[in-house]
Amino acid sequence: MDYELLFSISNTIAIIGWLSLVLHYVFPLQGFLSLMFNQYWIPLLLSAGYAIILMLTGFGVLPSAEGSFDSLANVRSLFEADTLLLMGWAHYLAFDLFVGMVIAQQAKSSNIPIWYMLPIWFFTFMFGPTGYLIWRVARPLIAKKETGEQCESAQ
């Protein structure tokens, strides 16, 4: 199996997801494209790729590695196998994009301007939980500044 190709495909899918997130925020999609975005199809596609590799590894079709989750050294051993490294990467891509899409929906419902959102999405894309933390801290402040009211996450 060509893991580099699968890695590139996963990255391309994630970039398309993030670009569609920003475009959908500025120019709301209609019909099928809106359904695709609102039902998180792109993170689902990445999740499906992850699940397929997981099953093929579990059934011994793809190579695995020795290791476990009980110590940092054992986790490092797991990621020495390209199969499991690719799975880990797909996991990051899927979850970070999913979180970014949830943030976008919350921001849109609060009418938060895109200029506030771009750095938050950048941190979510690059650093996952840090972007989510920034969002949770910034959302009430931005909503209050923009509307003069507190949003529901501040209550």
PDB file of C-alpha atoms in Angstrom:
ATOM      1  CA  MET A   1       0.000   0.000   0.000  1.00  0.00           C
ATOM      2  CA  ASP A   2       1.274   3.463  -0.888  1.00  0.00           C
ATOM      3  CA  TYR A   3       1.077   5.295   2.445  1.00  0.00           C
ATOM      4  CA  GLU A   4       2.537   8.498   0.996  1.00  0.00           C
ATOM      5  CA  LEU A   5      -0.300   8.608  -1.536  1.00  0.00           C
ATOM      6  CA  LEU A   6      -2.901   8.026   1.182  1.00  0.00           C
ATOM      7  CA  PHE A   7      -1.227  10.721   3.294  1.00  0.00           C
ATOM      8  CA  SER A   8      -1.429  13.183   0.375  1.00  0.00           C
ATOM      9  CA  ILE A   9      -5.055  12.274  -0.319  1.00  0.00           C
ATOM     10  CA  SER A  10      -5.949  12.772   3.352  1.00  0.00           C
ATOM     11  CA  ASN A  11      -4.237  16.163   3.408  1.00  0.00           C
ATOM     12  CA  THR A  12      -6.006  17.225   0.213  1.00  0.00           C
ATOM     13  CA  ILE A  13      -9.390  16.190   1.591  1.00  0.00           C
ATOM     14  CA  ALA A  14      -8.711  18.119   4.810  1.00  0.00           C
ATOM     15  CA  ILE A  15      -7.617  21.265   2.928  1.00  0.00           C
ATOM     16  CA  ILE A  16     -10.766  21.084   0.794  1.00  0.00           C
ATOM     17  CA  GLY A  17     -12.745  20.778   4.023  1.00  0.00           C
ATOM     18  CA  TRP A  18     -11.114  23.804   5.611  1.00  0.00           C
ATOM     19  CA  LEU A  19     -11.475  25.910   2.454  1.00  0.00           C
ATOM     20  CA  SER A  20     -15.136  24.928   2.160  1.00  0.00           C
ATOM     21  CA  LEU A  21     -15.602  25.864   5.818  1.00  0.00           C
ATOM     22  CA  VAL A  22     -14.347  29.402   5.189  1.00  0.00           C
ATOM     23  CA  LEU A  23     -16.255  29.751   1.908  1.00  0.00           C
ATOM     24  CA  HIS A  24     -19.451  28.425   3.471  1.00  0.00           C
ATOM     25  CA  TYR A  25     -19.080  30.954   6.288  1.00  0.00           C
ATOM     26  CA  VAL A  26     -18.794  33.872   3.855  1.00  0.00           C
ATOM     27  CA  PHE A  27     -21.100  32.577   1.096  1.00  0.00           C
ATOM     28  CA  PRO A  28     -23.608  30.174   2.648  1.00  0.00           C
ATOM     29  CA  LEU A  29     -23.963  27.089   0.496  1.00  0.00           C
ATOM     30  CA  GLN A  30     -27.355  25.929  -0.718  1.00  0.00           C
ATOM     31  CA  GLY A  31     -28.898  22.559  -1.468  1.00  0.00           C
ATOM     32  CA  PHE A  32     -26.596  19.557  -1.686  1.00  0.00           C
ATOM     33  CA  LEU A  33     -23.458  21.501  -0.739  1.00  0.00           C
ATOM     34  CA  SER A  34     -25.130  22.882   2.372  1.00  0.00           C
ATOM     35  CA  LEU A  35     -26.263  19.386   3.334  1.00  0.00           C
ATOM     36  CA  MET A  36     -22.715  18.095   2.791  1.00  0.00           C
ATOM     37  CA  PHE A  37     -21.311  20.775   5.089  1.00  0.00           C
ATOM     38  CA  ASN A  38     -23.977  20.650   7.789  1.00  0.00           C
ATOM     39  CA  GLN A  39     -23.771  16.868   8.057  1.00  0.00           C
ATOM     40  CA  TYR A  40     -19.963  16.936   8.322  1.00  0.00           C
ATOM     41  CA  TRP A  41     -19.357  14.749   5.265  1.00  0.00           C
ATOM     42  CA  ILE A  42     -15.692  15.673   4.887  1.00  0.00           C
ATOM     43  CA  PRO A  43     -14.751  14.734   8.473  1.00  0.00           C
ATOM     44  CA  LEU A  44     -16.882  11.613   7.961  1.00  0.00           C
ATOM     45  CA  LEU A  45     -14.874  10.756   4.844  1.00  0.00           C
ATOM     46  CA  LEU A  46     -11.616  11.101   6.782  1.00  0.00           C
ATOM     47  CA  SER A  47     -13.133   9.036   9.601  1.00  0.00           C
ATOM     48  CA  ALA A  48     -14.137   6.320   7.134  1.00  0.00           C
ATOM     49  CA  GLY A  49     -10.565   6.161   5.828  1.00  0.00           C
ATOM     50  CA  TYR A  50      -9.342   5.853   9.395  1.00  0.00           C
ATOM     51  CA  ALA A  51     -11.848   3.081  10.150  1.00  0.00           C
ATOM     52  CA  ILE A  52     -10.914   1.120   7.024  1.00  0.00           C
ATOM     53  CA  ILE A  53      -7.212   1.228   7.879  1.00  0.00           C
ATOM     54  CA  LEU A  54      -8.047   0.276  11.473  1.00  0.00           C
ATOM     55  CA  MET A  55     -10.025  -2.775  10.333  1.00  0.00           C
ATOM     56  CA  LEU A  56      -7.412  -3.861   7.800  1.00  0.00           C
ATOM     57  CA  THR A  57      -4.715  -3.544  10.447  1.00  0.00           C
ATOM     58  CA  GLY A  58      -6.814  -5.386  13.008  1.00  0.00           C
ATOM     59  CA  PHE A  59      -7.429  -8.266  10.592  1.00  0.00           C
ATOM     60  CA  GLY A  60      -3.722  -8.477   9.753  1.00  0.00           C
ATOM     61  CA  VAL A  61      -4.113  -7.316   6.145  1.00  0.00           C
ATOM     62  CA  LEU A  62      -1.949  -4.261   6.820  1.00  0.00           C
ATOM     63  CA  PRO A  63       1.140  -4.289   9.019  1.00  0.00           C
ATOM     64  CA  SER A  64       0.912  -3.205  12.622  1.00  0.00           C
ATOM     65  CA  ALA A  65       3.511  -2.485  15.277  1.00  0.00           C
ATOM     66  CA  GLU A  66       4.290  -3.571  18.788  1.00  0.00           C
ATOM     67  CA  GLY A  67       3.208  -1.102  21.392  1.00  0.00           C
ATOM     68  CA  SER A  68       0.356   0.038  23.560  1.00  0.00           C
ATOM     69  CA  PHE A  69      -1.077   3.127  25.211  1.00  0.00           C
ATOM     70  CA  ASP A  70       0.321   2.534  28.703  1.00  0.00           C
ATOM     71  CA  SER A  71       3.498   4.599  28.329  1.00  0.00           C
ATOM     72  CA  LEU A  72       4.920   7.250  26.063  1.00  0.00           C
ATOM     73  CA  ALA A  73       7.590   4.824  24.835  1.00  0.00           C
ATOM     74  CA  ASN A  74       4.934   2.265  23.878  1.00  0.00           C
ATOM     75  CA  VAL A  75       2.859   4.884  22.051  1.00  0.00           C
ATOM     76  CA  ARG A  76       6.023   5.918  20.182  1.00  0.00           C
ATOM     77  CA  SER A  77       6.477   2.271  19.183  1.00  0.00           C
ATOM     78  CA  LEU A  78       2.977   2.193  17.725  1.00  0.00           C
ATOM     79  CA  PHE A  79       3.703   5.161  15.493  1.00  0.00           C
ATOM     80  CA  GLU A  80       6.829   3.544  14.062  1.00  0.00           C
ATOM     81  CA  ALA A  81       4.530   1.675  11.659  1.00  0.00           C
ATOM     82  CA  ASP A  82       3.463   3.799   8.678  1.00  0.00           C
ATOM     83  CA  THR A  83       0.000   2.262   8.897  1.00  0.00           C
ATOM     84  CA  LEU A  84      -0.565   3.492  12.434  1.00  0.00           C
ATOM     85  CA  LEU A  85       1.140   6.820  11.783  1.00  0.00           C
ATOM     86  CA  LEU A  86      -1.263   7.400   8.880  1.00  0.00           C
ATOM     87  CA  MET A  87      -4.185   6.447  11.118  1.00  0.00           C
ATOM     88  CA  GLY A  88      -3.024   8.927  13.744  1.00  0.00           C
ATOM     89  CA  TRP A  89      -2.703  11.652  11.134  1.00  0.00           C
ATOM     90  CA  ALA A  90      -6.190  10.951   9.732  1.00  0.00           C
ATOM     91  CA  HIS A  91      -7.483  11.085  13.308  1.00  0.00           C
ATOM     92  CA  TYR A  92      -6.002  14.563  13.798  1.00  0.00           C
ATOM     93  CA  LEU A  93      -7.305  15.802  10.456  1.00  0.00           C
ATOM     94  CA  ALA A  94     -10.843  14.492  10.994  1.00  0.00           C
ATOM     95  CA  PHE A  95     -11.250  15.742  14.547  1.00  0.00           C
ATOM     96  CA  ASP A  96      -9.668  19.152  14.007  1.00  0.00           C
ATOM     97  CA  LEU A  97     -11.888  19.742  10.964  1.00  0.00           C
ATOM     98  CA  PHE A  98     -14.961  18.536  12.840  1.00  0.00           C
ATOM     99  CA  VAL A  99     -14.195  20.933  15.701  1.00  0.00           C
ATOM    100  CA  GLY A 100     -13.596  23.744  13.197  1.00  0.00           C
ATOM    101  CA  MET A 101     -16.989  23.086  11.606  1.00  0.00           C
ATOM    102  CA  VAL A 102     -18.755  23.085  14.972  1.00  0.00           C
ATOM    103  CA  ILE A 103     -17.021  26.364  15.829  1.00  0.00           C
ATOM    104  CA  ALA A 104     -18.160  27.787  12.466  1.00  0.00           C
ATOM    105  CA  GLN A 105     -21.772  26.844  13.116  1.00  0.00           C
ATOM    106  CA  GLN A 106     -21.682  28.393  16.592  1.00  0.00           C
ATOM    107  CA  ALA A 107     -20.028  31.548  15.266  1.00  0.00           C
ATOM    108  CA  LYS A 108     -22.501  31.837  12.402  1.00  0.00           C
ATOM    109  CA  SER A 109     -25.437  31.543  14.801  1.00  0.00           C
ATOM    110  CA  SER A 110     -23.926  34.404  16.823  1.00  0.00           C
ATOM    111  CA  ASN A 111     -23.260  36.494  13.667  1.00  0.00           C
ATOM    112  CA  ILE A 112     -19.563  36.774  14.460  1.00  0.00           C
ATOM    113  CA  PRO A 113     -17.586  38.420  11.622  1.00  0.00           C
ATOM    114  CA  ILE A 114     -15.167  36.218   9.715  1.00  0.00           C
ATOM    115  CA  TRP A 115     -12.184  38.382  10.675  1.00  0.00           C
ATOM    116  CA  TYR A 116     -12.476  37.137  14.231  1.00  0.00           C
ATOM    117  CA  MET A 117     -12.831  33.567  13.056  1.00  0.00           C
ATOM    118  CA  LEU A 118      -9.831  33.244  10.736  1.00  0.00           C
ATOM    119  CA  PRO A 119      -7.185  33.189  13.503  1.00  0.00           C
ATOM    120  CA  ILE A 120      -9.340  30.866  15.616  1.00  0.00           C
ATOM    121  CA  TRP A 121      -9.683  28.450  12.700  1.00  0.00           C
ATOM    122  CA  PHE A 122      -5.957  28.708  12.015  1.00  0.00           C
ATOM    123  CA  PHE A 123      -5.176  27.623  15.568  1.00  0.00           C
ATOM    124  CA  THR A 124      -7.800  24.872  15.376  1.00  0.00           C
ATOM    125  CA  PHE A 125      -6.317  23.617  12.088  1.00  0.00           C
ATOM    126  CA  MET A 126      -2.721  23.744  13.274  1.00  0.00           C
ATOM    127  CA  PHE A 127      -3.024  23.043  16.997  1.00  0.00           C
ATOM    128  CA  GLY A 128      -6.477  21.482  17.507  1.00  0.00           C
ATOM    129  CA  PRO A 129      -7.332  21.849  21.190  1.00  0.00           C
ATOM    130  CA  THR A 130      -5.607  25.234  21.432  1.00  0.00           C
ATOM    131  CA  GLY A 131      -7.908  26.623  18.745  1.00  0.00           C
ATOM    132  CA  TYR A 132     -10.921  25.250  20.567  1.00  0.00           C
ATOM    133  CA  LEU A 133      -9.707  26.795  23.825  1.00  0.00           C
ATOM    134  CA  ILE A 134      -9.231  30.170  22.130  1.00  0.00           C
ATOM    135  CA  TRP A 135     -12.758  29.899  20.729  1.00  0.00           C
ATOM    136  CA  ARG A 136     -14.291  29.103  24.115  1.00  0.00           C
ATOM    137  CA  VAL A 137     -12.502  32.045  25.727  1.00  0.00           C
ATOM    138  CA  ALA A 138     -13.016  34.503  22.845  1.00  0.00           C
ATOM    139  CA  ARG A 139     -16.617  33.718  21.894  1.00  0.00           C
ATOM    140  CA  PRO A 140     -18.301  35.465  24.842  1.00  0.00           C
ATOM    141  CA  LEU A 141     -15.987  38.458  24.486  1.00  0.00           C
ATOM    142  CA  ILE A 142     -16.548  38.781  20.741  1.00  0.00           C
ATOM    143  CA  ALA A 143     -20.306  38.299  21.025  1.00  0.00           C
ATOM    144  CA  LYS A 144     -20.513  40.925  23.759  1.00  0.00           C
ATOM    145  CA  LYS A 145     -18.441  43.374  21.716  1.00  0.00           C
ATOM    146  CA  GLU A 146     -20.461  42.789  18.544  1.00  0.00           C
ATOM    147  CA  THR A 147     -23.961  42.719  20.040  1.00  0.00           C
ATOM    148  CA  GLY A 148     -23.629  44.117  23.515  1.00  0.00           C
ATOM    149  CA  GLU A 149     -25.109  40.870  24.844  1.00  0.00           C
ATOM    150  CA  GLN A 150     -23.627  37.726  26.286  1.00  0.00           C
ATOM    151  CA  CYS A 151     -23.817  34.590  24.183  1.00  0.00           C
ATOM    152  CA  GLU A 152     -24.973  31.303  25.642  1.00  0.00           C
ATOM    153  CA  SER A 153     -21.433  30.006  26.306  1.00  0.00           C
ATOM    154  CA  ALA A 154     -20.836  32.940  28.642  1.00  0.00           C
ATOM    155  CA  GLN A 155     -23.842  32.112  30.781  1.00  0.00           C
TER     156      GLN A 155
END
